[in-house]
């Protein structure tokens, strides 16, 4: 049974999750990738105001394709999360509770998830058309000039993901790989 | 002598690039279906089902299969008895890529001056174009939209001849292991061996054009491909990296002669969204 998540999230909503749990997210999530992360991290470093409130929010690492007429978004699957690693501790310090992407995180990020009370979720990489079906509405909220790298507010219904790194050190990528590794 | 106006090249590149981004080749879909039978992890099977569903949604709705609609890699084979008229070939190809981006609502994923400015070029150009002159009057184009997630995990190493075939195989396996969940597994591998460093890299990309499930025509090299496939599938990464027995769906290896002192090996990782399309004029 998948756990239903409805952002904004409280610390308790995510500390009850464990690596391997499947989740379905309904509500608002924010997209951000490389260029937006660099800008947000700089603002945080200089203690300036951010273009959006991060407390309790979910960040989705994606750069969608432009929507065809009549659709809220184009294809919108996860991008490689490790590129956001250098900026992630700063983002988490502002109360972000969940990050969605694909692929492994650095040890620094894994530890920051535990110290801040947040989780890292994986969505299926390569399933951008399928995941876009869960997006009901999309609007740019910051850095429009970055095009696909702008921050969008997505309203989603039952966006599917799985907990990879929980707030207690659990790691599905590691445990899954160990379970199926065969010695040759 | 056959004359081809490059305006036709623009049209062909545009339609092929869009087709590649909306519809996976039949051999790739067959590899997904086959993998659902082979995969031991339930979570892995569910990921594979999602990929099949994704392909269906994309093809029916003409929605890009993946939001990373790729850096356009375009292979052009030109018969030496063909005369190209009109705009220069590279311009015609780039115009086709730009048209596909606009018409197909594809993503503009290219930045200029990666050292200094990283400004988006706005139309997904320029393409990476590989030209090959062949005998006759043929004019063939293959497009390979290449996502950065898998490209970034690709590697090249100049092995010592003493490292031999074992070194080649180990390097391919290590490359996939180091990439982990990042390149969108289950992946396809293009392995280029020999030549110089650039030749090996080009060969590894070209190998990705070979249909999934089609072994090398040389049985000894086909056996090498099979060994790499089996060893990679023993690492446990699995679909989406969540653990499983299907990490790789196919290995295509190509070799060319090299220097007596060299053994260049390039491993180009292709994501599960292994898009390609080809056509002729």
CSV table of C-alpha atoms in Angstrom, one decimal:
chain,number,residue,atom,x,y,z
A,1,UNK,CA,0.0,0.0,0.0
A,2,UNK,CA,1.4,3.4,-1.0
A,3,UNK,CA,1.7,6.1,1.6
A,4,UNK,CA,-0.3,9.3,0.6
A,5,UNK,CA,1.6,12.5,1.0
A,6,UNK,CA,0.0,15.9,0.8
A,7,UNK,CA,2.4,18.8,0.9
A,8,UNK,CA,3.2,21.0,2.7
A,9,UNK,CA,4.8,18.3,4.9
A,10,UNK,CA,5.6,18.3,8.6
A,11,UNK,CA,8.8,16.7,10.0
A,12,UNK,CA,6.6,13.9,11.4
A,13,UNK,CA,5.1,13.1,7.9
A,14,UNK,CA,8.6,12.2,6.6
A,15,UNK,CA,10.3,10.7,9.7
A,16,UNK,CA,7.6,8.0,9.6
A,17,UNK,CA,8.7,6.9,6.1
A,18,UNK,CA,11.2,4.2,5.5
A,19,UNK,CA,13.5,3.4,2.6
A,20,UNK,CA,11.4,1.2,0.2
A,21,UNK,CA,8.1,2.8,1.0
A,22,UNK,CA,6.1,3.7,-2.0
A,23,UNK,CA,4.4,7.1,-1.9
A,24,UNK,CA,1.7,8.9,-3.9
A,25,UNK,CA,2.0,12.7,-3.7
A,26,UNK,CA,-1.1,14.9,-4.2
A,27,UNK,CA,-0.9,18.7,-4.0
A,28,UNK,CA,1.8,21.2,-4.8
A,29,UNK,CA,5.4,20.4,-5.7
A,30,UNK,CA,8.1,22.7,-7.1
A,31,UNK,CA,10.5,22.0,-9.9
A,32,UNK,CA,14.1,23.0,-9.7
A,33,UNK,CA,17.3,21.9,-11.4
A,34,UNK,CA,20.9,23.0,-11.8
A,35,UNK,CA,20.6,26.7,-12.6
A,36,UNK,CA,17.7,27.4,-10.1
A,37,UNK,CA,19.6,25.5,-7.4
A,38,UNK,CA,22.6,27.6,-7.9
A,39,UNK,CA,20.5,30.8,-7.5
A,40,UNK,CA,18.6,29.6,-4.5
A,41,UNK,CA,21.8,28.4,-2.7
A,42,UNK,CA,23.4,31.8,-3.3
A,43,UNK,CA,20.4,33.6,-1.9
A,44,UNK,CA,20.4,31.3,1.2
A,45,UNK,CA,24.1,31.9,1.7
A,46,UNK,CA,23.7,35.7,1.6
A,47,UNK,CA,20.6,35.4,3.8
A,48,UNK,CA,18.4,37.1,1.2
A,49,UNK,CA,14.7,36.5,0.6
A,50,UNK,CA,13.8,33.6,-1.6
A,51,UNK,CA,11.3,33.8,-4.5
A,52,UNK,CA,9.3,31.0,-2.8
A,53,UNK,CA,8.7,29.6,0.7
A,54,UNK,CA,10.6,26.3,1.1
A,55,UNK,CA,9.4,25.2,4.5
A,56,UNK,CA,7.5,21.9,4.3
A,57,UNK,CA,7.8,21.8,0.5
A,58,UNK,CA,8.7,19.1,-2.0
A,59,UNK,CA,11.3,19.8,-4.7
A,60,UNK,CA,11.2,17.8,-7.9
A,61,UNK,CA,14.4,17.8,-10.1
A,62,UNK,CA,13.0,18.1,-13.6
A,63,UNK,CA,13.2,20.3,-16.6
A,64,UNK,CA,10.0,19.6,-18.5
A,65,UNK,CA,9.6,19.9,-22.3
A,66,UNK,CA,7.3,22.8,-23.4
A,67,UNK,CA,3.6,21.8,-23.2
A,68,UNK,CA,1.8,21.2,-26.4
A,69,UNK,CA,-1.4,23.4,-26.7
A,70,UNK,CA,-4.0,22.6,-24.1
A,71,UNK,CA,-1.7,20.6,-21.8
A,72,UNK,CA,-0.3,21.9,-18.4
A,73,UNK,CA,3.2,20.5,-19.1
A,74,UNK,CA,5.1,18.4,-21.6
A,75,UNK,CA,7.2,15.4,-20.6
A,76,UNK,CA,8.4,15.7,-17.0
A,77,UNK,CA,10.5,12.9,-15.6
A,78,UNK,CA,13.3,13.1,-13.0
A,79,UNK,CA,16.8,14.3,-13.8
A,80,UNK,CA,20.0,13.1,-12.2
A,81,UNK,CA,20.0,14.2,-8.6
A,82,UNK,CA,23.7,14.2,-7.9
A,83,UNK,CA,24.1,17.4,-9.9
A,84,UNK,CA,22.1,19.1,-7.2
A,85,UNK,CA,24.2,17.6,-4.3
A,86,UNK,CA,26.5,20.7,-3.8
A,87,UNK,CA,23.4,22.9,-3.2
A,88,UNK,CA,21.2,20.5,-1.3
A,89,UNK,CA,22.3,21.0,2.3
A,90,UNK,CA,21.5,24.7,1.9
A,91,UNK,CA,18.0,23.9,0.4
A,92,UNK,CA,17.4,21.5,3.3
A,93,UNK,CA,18.4,24.1,5.9
A,94,UNK,CA,15.3,26.1,4.8
A,95,UNK,CA,12.9,23.2,5.7
A,96,UNK,CA,12.4,21.4,2.4
A,97,UNK,CA,11.0,17.9,3.5
A,98,UNK,CA,11.3,15.8,0.3
A,99,UNK,CA,13.4,15.8,-2.8
A,100,UNK,CA,12.5,13.8,-5.9
A,101,UNK,CA,14.9,12.8,-8.6
A,102,UNK,CA,16.9,9.8,-9.9
A,103,UNK,CA,20.2,8.2,-8.9
A,104,UNK,CA,22.4,8.2,-5.9
A,105,UNK,CA,23.1,11.1,-3.5
A,106,UNK,CA,26.4,12.1,-1.9
A,107,UNK,CA,27.2,11.1,1.7
A,108,UNK,CA,26.9,14.8,2.7
A,109,UNK,CA,23.3,14.9,1.3
A,110,UNK,CA,22.4,11.6,3.0
A,111,UNK,CA,23.6,13.0,6.3
A,112,UNK,CA,21.8,16.3,5.8
A,113,UNK,CA,18.6,14.4,5.2
A,114,UNK,CA,19.0,12.8,8.6
A,115,UNK,CA,20.0,16.0,10.4
A,116,UNK,CA,17.2,18.1,8.9
A,117,UNK,CA,14.4,15.5,8.9
A,118,UNK,CA,13.8,15.0,5.2
A,119,UNK,CA,13.6,12.2,2.6
A,120,UNK,CA,14.9,11.6,-0.9
A,121,UNK,CA,12.5,9.9,-3.3
A,122,UNK,CA,13.1,8.3,-6.6
A,123,UNK,CA,10.8,8.6,-9.6
A,124,UNK,CA,11.3,6.4,-12.6
A,125,UNK,CA,13.8,7.9,-14.9
A,126,UNK,CA,12.8,7.6,-18.6
A,127,UNK,CA,9.0,7.8,-17.7
A,128,UNK,CA,8.5,11.5,-18.4
A,129,UNK,CA,5.3,11.0,-20.4
A,130,UNK,CA,3.7,8.8,-17.8
A,131,UNK,CA,4.7,11.1,-14.9
A,132,UNK,CA,3.4,14.1,-16.7
A,133,UNK,CA,-0.1,12.6,-16.7
A,134,UNK,CA,-0.1,13.2,-12.9
A,135,UNK,CA,0.4,16.9,-13.4
A,136,UNK,CA,-2.9,18.8,-13.3
A,137,UNK,CA,-1.6,22.4,-13.5
A,138,UNK,CA,1.8,24.1,-13.9
A,139,UNK,CA,2.9,27.7,-13.6
A,140,UNK,CA,6.3,29.3,-13.5
A,141,UNK,CA,7.0,31.0,-10.2
A,142,UNK,CA,10.6,32.1,-10.6
A,143,UNK,CA,13.5,32.5,-13.0
A,144,UNK,CA,11.3,32.3,-16.1
A,145,UNK,CA,14.2,33.4,-18.2
A,146,UNK,CA,15.9,30.0,-17.6
A,147,UNK,CA,13.3,28.3,-19.8
A,148,UNK,CA,13.2,24.6,-18.9
A,149,UNK,CA,15.3,25.4,-15.8
A,150,UNK,CA,12.7,27.8,-14.4
A,151,UNK,CA,11.0,27.0,-11.1
A,152,UNK,CA,7.5,25.7,-11.8
A,153,UNK,CA,4.7,25.1,-9.3
A,154,UNK,CA,3.2,21.7,-10.2
A,155,UNK,CA,-0.2,20.7,-8.9
A,156,UNK,CA,-0.1,16.9,-9.0
A,157,UNK,CA,-2.4,14.0,-8.3
A,158,UNK,CA,-1.0,10.7,-7.1
A,159,UNK,CA,2.5,11.3,-8.4
A,160,UNK,CA,4.3,8.0,-7.8
A,161,UNK,CA,7.7,7.7,-6.1
A,162,UNK,CA,9.6,5.4,-3.8
A,163,UNK,CA,11.6,6.4,-0.7
A,164,UNK,CA,15.3,5.8,-1.4
A,165,UNK,CA,17.0,7.7,1.5
A,166,UNK,CA,14.9,8.0,4.6
A,167,UNK,CA,15.6,10.3,7.6
A,168,UNK,CA,17.2,7.4,9.6
A,169,UNK,CA,20.0,6.3,7.2
A,170,UNK,CA,18.0,3.7,5.3
A,171,UNK,CA,19.1,3.5,1.6
A,172,UNK,CA,17.1,1.5,-0.9
A,173,UNK,CA,19.7,1.8,-3.7
A,174,UNK,CA,22.3,0.1,-1.5
A,175,UNK,CA,20.0,-2.5,0.0
A,176,UNK,CA,18.4,-3.3,-3.3
A,177,UNK,CA,21.8,-3.7,-5.0
A,178,UNK,CA,23.1,-5.9,-2.2
A,179,UNK,CA,20.1,-8.1,-2.4
A,180,UNK,CA,20.4,-8.9,-6.1
A,181,UNK,CA,24.2,-8.9,-6.5
A,182,UNK,CA,25.6,-12.2,-7.7
A,183,UNK,CA,29.2,-13.1,-7.3
A,184,UNK,CA,30.7,-14.0,-10.6
B,1,UNK,CA,25.9,11.5,-60.3
B,2,UNK,CA,22.8,12.0,-58.2
B,3,UNK,CA,21.8,15.5,-57.0
B,4,UNK,CA,20.1,16.1,-53.7
B,5,UNK,CA,19.0,19.5,-52.4
B,6,UNK,CA,19.8,19.8,-48.8
B,7,UNK,CA,16.3,21.2,-48.1
B,8,UNK,CA,15.2,17.6,-48.2
B,9,UNK,CA,17.8,16.8,-45.5
B,10,UNK,CA,16.2,19.4,-43.2
B,11,UNK,CA,12.8,17.8,-43.7
B,12,UNK,CA,14.0,14.3,-43.1
B,13,UNK,CA,16.0,15.2,-40.0
B,14,UNK,CA,13.1,17.1,-38.5
B,15,UNK,CA,10.7,14.2,-39.0
B,16,UNK,CA,13.2,11.6,-37.8
B,17,UNK,CA,14.1,13.6,-34.7
B,18,UNK,CA,10.4,14.0,-33.7
B,19,UNK,CA,9.6,10.3,-34.4
B,20,UNK,CA,12.6,9.2,-32.3
B,21,UNK,CA,11.3,11.3,-29.4
B,22,UNK,CA,7.8,10.0,-29.5
B,23,UNK,CA,8.2,6.3,-30.4
B,24,UNK,CA,10.7,3.8,-29.1
B,25,UNK,CA,12.0,1.3,-31.7
B,26,UNK,CA,10.2,-2.0,-31.8
B,27,UNK,CA,13.4,-3.9,-30.7
B,28,UNK,CA,13.7,-1.7,-27.6
B,29,UNK,CA,10.1,-2.4,-26.6
B,30,UNK,CA,10.7,-6.1,-27.2
B,31,UNK,CA,13.7,-5.9,-24.9
B,32,UNK,CA,11.5,-4.3,-22.2
B,33,UNK,CA,8.9,-7.1,-22.6
B,34,UNK,CA,11.6,-9.8,-22.5
B,35,UNK,CA,13.1,-8.2,-19.4
B,36,UNK,CA,9.7,-8.3,-17.5
B,37,UNK,CA,10.1,-12.1,-17.8
B,38,UNK,CA,13.7,-12.2,-16.7
B,39,UNK,CA,13.6,-9.7,-13.8
B,40,UNK,CA,13.5,-11.3,-10.4
B,41,UNK,CA,12.6,-8.2,-8.4
B,42,UNK,CA,9.0,-7.3,-8.2
B,43,UNK,CA,9.9,-3.6,-7.8
B,44,UNK,CA,12.1,-4.0,-10.9
B,45,UNK,CA,9.2,-5.6,-12.9
B,46,UNK,CA,7.0,-2.7,-11.9
B,47,UNK,CA,9.5,-0.2,-13.3
B,48,UNK,CA,9.7,-2.1,-16.6
B,49,UNK,CA,5.9,-2.1,-16.8
B,50,UNK,CA,6.0,1.7,-16.2
B,51,UNK,CA,8.5,2.1,-19.1
B,52,UNK,CA,6.1,0.1,-21.4
B,53,UNK,CA,3.2,2.3,-20.3
B,54,UNK,CA,5.3,5.4,-20.8
B,55,UNK,CA,6.1,4.3,-24.4
B,56,UNK,CA,2.5,3.8,-25.1
B,57,UNK,CA,1.4,7.2,-23.7
B,58,UNK,CA,4.2,8.9,-25.6
B,59,UNK,CA,3.4,7.3,-28.9
B,60,UNK,CA,-0.4,7.8,-28.7
B,61,UNK,CA,-0.3,11.4,-27.5
B,62,UNK,CA,2.9,12.5,-29.3
B,63,UNK,CA,4.4,13.5,-26.0
B,64,UNK,CA,8.2,13.2,-25.7
B,65,UNK,CA,9.1,9.8,-24.1
B,66,UNK,CA,11.5,11.7,-21.8
B,67,UNK,CA,11.8,15.4,-20.9
B,68,UNK,CA,15.5,15.2,-21.9
B,69,UNK,CA,14.9,15.2,-25.6
B,70,UNK,CA,18.6,14.9,-26.2
B,71,UNK,CA,21.5,16.5,-27.8
B,72,UNK,CA,21.0,15.6,-31.4
B,73,UNK,CA,23.6,13.1,-32.6
B,74,UNK,CA,23.2,12.7,-36.4
B,75,UNK,CA,24.9,10.2,-38.5
B,76,UNK,CA,25.0,10.9,-42.3
B,77,UNK,CA,26.2,8.4,-44.8
B,78,UNK,CA,26.8,10.0,-48.2
B,79,UNK,CA,27.4,8.1,-51.4
B,80,UNK,CA,30.4,9.6,-53.2
B,81,UNK,CA,28.4,9.8,-56.4
B,82,UNK,CA,25.9,12.2,-54.7
B,83,UNK,CA,26.1,15.9,-55.3
B,84,UNK,CA,24.6,18.1,-52.5
B,85,UNK,CA,23.1,21.4,-53.7
B,86,UNK,CA,21.5,24.2,-51.6
B,87,UNK,CA,22.6,25.2,-48.1
B,88,UNK,CA,25.7,23.6,-46.6
B,89,UNK,CA,24.9,20.1,-45.1
B,90,UNK,CA,25.6,21.1,-41.5
B,91,UNK,CA,23.2,24.1,-41.7
B,92,UNK,CA,20.5,21.9,-43.2
B,93,UNK,CA,20.9,19.3,-40.5
B,94,UNK,CA,20.8,21.9,-37.7
B,95,UNK,CA,17.7,23.5,-39.3
B,96,UNK,CA,16.0,20.1,-39.2
B,97,UNK,CA,16.9,19.8,-35.5
B,98,UNK,CA,15.6,23.3,-34.7
B,99,UNK,CA,12.4,22.6,-36.7
B,100,UNK,CA,11.8,19.4,-34.7
B,101,UNK,CA,12.3,21.3,-31.4
B,102,UNK,CA,9.7,23.8,-32.4
B,103,UNK,CA,7.1,21.6,-34.1
B,104,UNK,CA,7.5,18.7,-31.7
B,105,UNK,CA,7.5,20.8,-28.5
B,106,UNK,CA,10.9,19.3,-27.7
B,107,UNK,CA,13.2,20.8,-25.0
B,108,UNK,CA,16.0,23.2,-25.9
B,109,UNK,CA,18.8,21.5,-24.0
B,110,UNK,CA,21.9,23.0,-25.5
B,111,UNK,CA,24.1,25.7,-24.1
B,112,UNK,CA,26.8,27.6,-25.9
B,113,UNK,CA,30.3,28.3,-24.5
B,114,UNK,CA,30.3,25.7,-21.8
B,115,UNK,CA,33.5,27.1,-20.4
B,116,UNK,CA,32.3,30.7,-20.0
B,117,UNK,CA,28.6,31.5,-20.4
B,118,UNK,CA,26.4,28.4,-20.6
B,119,UNK,CA,23.6,30.3,-22.4
B,120,UNK,CA,20.8,28.2,-23.9
B,121,UNK,CA,20.9,28.4,-27.7
B,122,UNK,CA,17.1,28.3,-27.7
B,123,UNK,CA,16.5,25.7,-30.5
B,124,UNK,CA,18.5,22.7,-29.4
B,125,UNK,CA,21.2,23.2,-31.9
B,126,UNK,CA,24.0,22.6,-32.9
B,127,UNK,CA,23.8,18.9,-33.5
B,128,UNK,CA,26.8,16.6,-33.3
B,129,UNK,CA,27.2,15.4,-36.9
B,130,UNK,CA,29.1,12.4,-38.0
B,131,UNK,CA,29.6,12.2,-41.8
B,132,UNK,CA,30.8,9.1,-43.6
B,133,UNK,CA,31.5,8.9,-47.3
B,134,UNK,CA,30.5,5.5,-48.9
B,135,UNK,CA,30.5,4.2,-52.4
B,136,UNK,CA,27.5,4.7,-54.6
B,137,UNK,CA,24.5,7.1,-54.6
B,138,UNK,CA,23.0,6.3,-51.2
B,139,UNK,CA,22.1,9.0,-48.7
B,140,UNK,CA,21.2,7.7,-45.3
B,141,UNK,CA,20.5,9.5,-42.0
B,142,UNK,CA,20.3,8.1,-38.5
B,143,UNK,CA,19.4,10.3,-35.5
B,144,UNK,CA,20.2,9.5,-31.9
B,145,UNK,CA,18.7,11.9,-29.4
B,146,UNK,CA,21.2,11.5,-26.5
B,147,UNK,CA,20.2,12.3,-23.0
B,148,UNK,CA,22.8,13.7,-20.6
B,149,UNK,CA,22.0,11.4,-17.7
B,150,UNK,CA,23.5,8.4,-19.4
B,151,UNK,CA,26.1,10.3,-21.5
B,152,UNK,CA,27.6,11.8,-18.3
B,153,UNK,CA,28.2,8.3,-16.9
B,154,UNK,CA,30.1,7.1,-20.1
B,155,UNK,CA,33.8,6.6,-19.9
B,156,UNK,CA,36.9,6.1,-21.9
B,157,UNK,CA,40.2,4.6,-20.9
B,158,UNK,CA,43.5,4.0,-22.7
B,159,UNK,CA,44.3,0.4,-21.5
B,160,UNK,CA,47.7,-1.2,-21.9
B,161,UNK,CA,47.8,-4.0,-24.5
B,162,UNK,CA,48.7,-6.3,-21.6
B,163,UNK,CA,45.3,-5.6,-20.0
B,164,UNK,CA,43.8,-7.5,-23.0
B,165,UNK,CA,40.3,-8.7,-23.4
B,166,UNK,CA,39.8,-9.1,-19.7
B,167,UNK,CA,40.7,-5.5,-19.2
B,168,UNK,CA,38.2,-4.4,-21.8
B,169,UNK,CA,35.4,-6.5,-20.2
B,170,UNK,CA,36.3,-5.4,-16.6
B,171,UNK,CA,36.3,-1.7,-17.7
B,172,UNK,CA,32.8,-2.0,-19.2
B,173,UNK,CA,31.4,-3.7,-16.0
B,174,UNK,CA,33.1,-1.2,-13.7
B,175,UNK,CA,31.7,1.7,-15.8
B,176,UNK,CA,28.1,0.5,-15.2
B,177,UNK,CA,28.8,-0.2,-11.5
B,178,UNK,CA,30.1,3.3,-11.0
B,179,UNK,CA,27.1,4.8,-12.8
B,180,UNK,CA,24.7,3.0,-10.5
B,181,UNK,CA,21.1,4.3,-10.7
B,182,UNK,CA,22.1,7.5,-12.4
B,183,UNK,CA,22.0,6.7,-16.1
B,184,UNK,CA,18.3,5.4,-16.0
B,185,UNK,CA,18.9,1.7,-16.0
B,186,UNK,CA,18.2,-0.8,-17.5
B,187,UNK,CA,20.8,0.6,-19.9
B,188,UNK,CA,22.2,-0.3,-23.3
B,189,UNK,CA,26.0,-0.3,-23.8
B,190,UNK,CA,27.9,0.7,-26.8
B,191,UNK,CA,31.5,-0.4,-26.5
B,192,UNK,CA,34.2,0.9,-28.9
B,193,UNK,CA,37.6,-0.7,-28.9
B,194,UNK,CA,40.7,0.3,-30.9
B,195,UNK,CA,41.7,3.2,-33.1
B,196,UNK,CA,42.7,6.4,-31.2
B,197,UNK,CA,40.9,7.8,-28.2
B,198,UNK,CA,38.5,9.8,-30.5
B,199,UNK,CA,37.9,6.9,-32.8
B,200,UNK,CA,37.1,4.5,-29.9
B,201,UNK,CA,34.6,7.1,-28.5
B,202,UNK,CA,32.9,7.6,-31.9
B,203,UNK,CA,32.7,3.8,-32.4
B,204,UNK,CA,31.0,3.4,-29.0
B,205,UNK,CA,28.4,5.9,-30.1
B,206,UNK,CA,27.9,4.3,-33.5
B,207,UNK,CA,27.5,0.9,-31.8
B,208,UNK,CA,24.3,2.2,-30.1
B,209,UNK,CA,22.7,2.3,-33.5
B,210,UNK,CA,22.6,-1.5,-33.7
B,211,UNK,CA,19.2,-2.8,-32.8
B,212,UNK,CA,18.7,-4.3,-29.4
B,213,UNK,CA,19.2,-8.1,-29.3
B,214,UNK,CA,21.2,-8.2,-32.5
B,215,UNK,CA,24.6,-9.8,-31.8
B,216,UNK,CA,27.9,-9.0,-33.5
B,217,UNK,CA,28.3,-10.9,-36.8
B,218,UNK,CA,31.7,-12.3,-35.5
B,219,UNK,CA,30.7,-15.1,-33.1
B,220,UNK,CA,33.8,-14.5,-30.9
B,221,UNK,CA,32.9,-10.8,-30.5
B,222,UNK,CA,29.3,-11.8,-29.9
B,223,UNK,CA,30.5,-14.0,-27.1
B,224,UNK,CA,32.3,-11.0,-25.6
B,225,UNK,CA,29.1,-9.0,-25.8
B,226,UNK,CA,27.3,-11.8,-24.0
B,227,UNK,CA,29.9,-12.0,-21.3
B,228,UNK,CA,29.7,-8.3,-20.6
B,229,UNK,CA,25.9,-8.5,-20.5
B,230,UNK,CA,25.9,-11.3,-18.0
B,231,UNK,CA,28.5,-9.7,-15.7
B,232,UNK,CA,26.7,-6.4,-15.8
B,233,UNK,CA,23.4,-8.1,-14.9
B,234,UNK,CA,25.1,-9.7,-11.9
B,235,UNK,CA,25.9,-6.4,-10.2
B,236,UNK,CA,22.4,-6.0,-8.8
B,237,UNK,CA,21.6,-2.4,-9.8
B,238,UNK,CA,18.3,-3.3,-11.5
B,239,UNK,CA,15.6,-1.2,-13.1
B,240,UNK,CA,15.7,2.4,-11.9
B,241,UNK,CA,18.6,1.2,-9.6
B,242,UNK,CA,16.1,-0.1,-7.1
B,243,UNK,CA,17.8,-3.6,-7.1
B,244,UNK,CA,17.3,-6.4,-9.6
B,245,UNK,CA,18.7,-8.8,-12.1
B,246,UNK,CA,18.2,-6.7,-15.2
B,247,UNK,CA,20.6,-3.8,-15.3
B,248,UNK,CA,21.5,-4.0,-19.0
B,249,UNK,CA,19.3,-4.8,-21.9
B,250,UNK,CA,22.0,-5.1,-24.6
B,251,UNK,CA,25.7,-4.8,-25.4
B,252,UNK,CA,27.0,-3.8,-28.8
B,253,UNK,CA,30.8,-3.9,-29.3
B,254,UNK,CA,32.7,-2.7,-32.3
B,255,UNK,CA,36.4,-2.9,-32.9
B,256,UNK,CA,38.9,-1.4,-35.3
B,257,UNK,CA,42.7,-1.8,-35.6
B,258,UNK,CA,44.9,0.2,-33.3
B,259,UNK,CA,48.5,1.1,-32.6
B,260,UNK,CA,50.8,-1.7,-31.4
B,261,UNK,CA,51.2,0.1,-28.1
B,262,UNK,CA,47.5,0.9,-27.6
B,263,UNK,CA,44.2,-0.5,-26.4
B,264,UNK,CA,41.6,2.3,-26.3
B,265,UNK,CA,38.2,1.4,-24.9
B,266,UNK,CA,35.1,3.6,-24.8
B,267,UNK,CA,31.9,2.7,-23.0
B,268,UNK,CA,28.9,4.7,-24.1
B,269,UNK,CA,26.0,4.2,-21.8
B,270,UNK,CA,22.5,4.6,-23.3
B,271,UNK,CA,19.5,5.0,-21.0
B,272,UNK,CA,16.4,2.8,-21.1
B,273,UNK,CA,14.9,5.5,-23.3
B,274,UNK,CA,17.1,4.3,-26.2
B,275,UNK,CA,15.7,6.5,-29.0
B,276,UNK,CA,16.9,6.3,-32.6
B,277,UNK,CA,15.4,6.7,-36.0
B,278,UNK,CA,16.8,6.4,-39.5
B,279,UNK,CA,15.7,7.2,-43.0
B,280,UNK,CA,17.1,7.7,-46.5
B,281,UNK,CA,16.7,10.1,-49.4
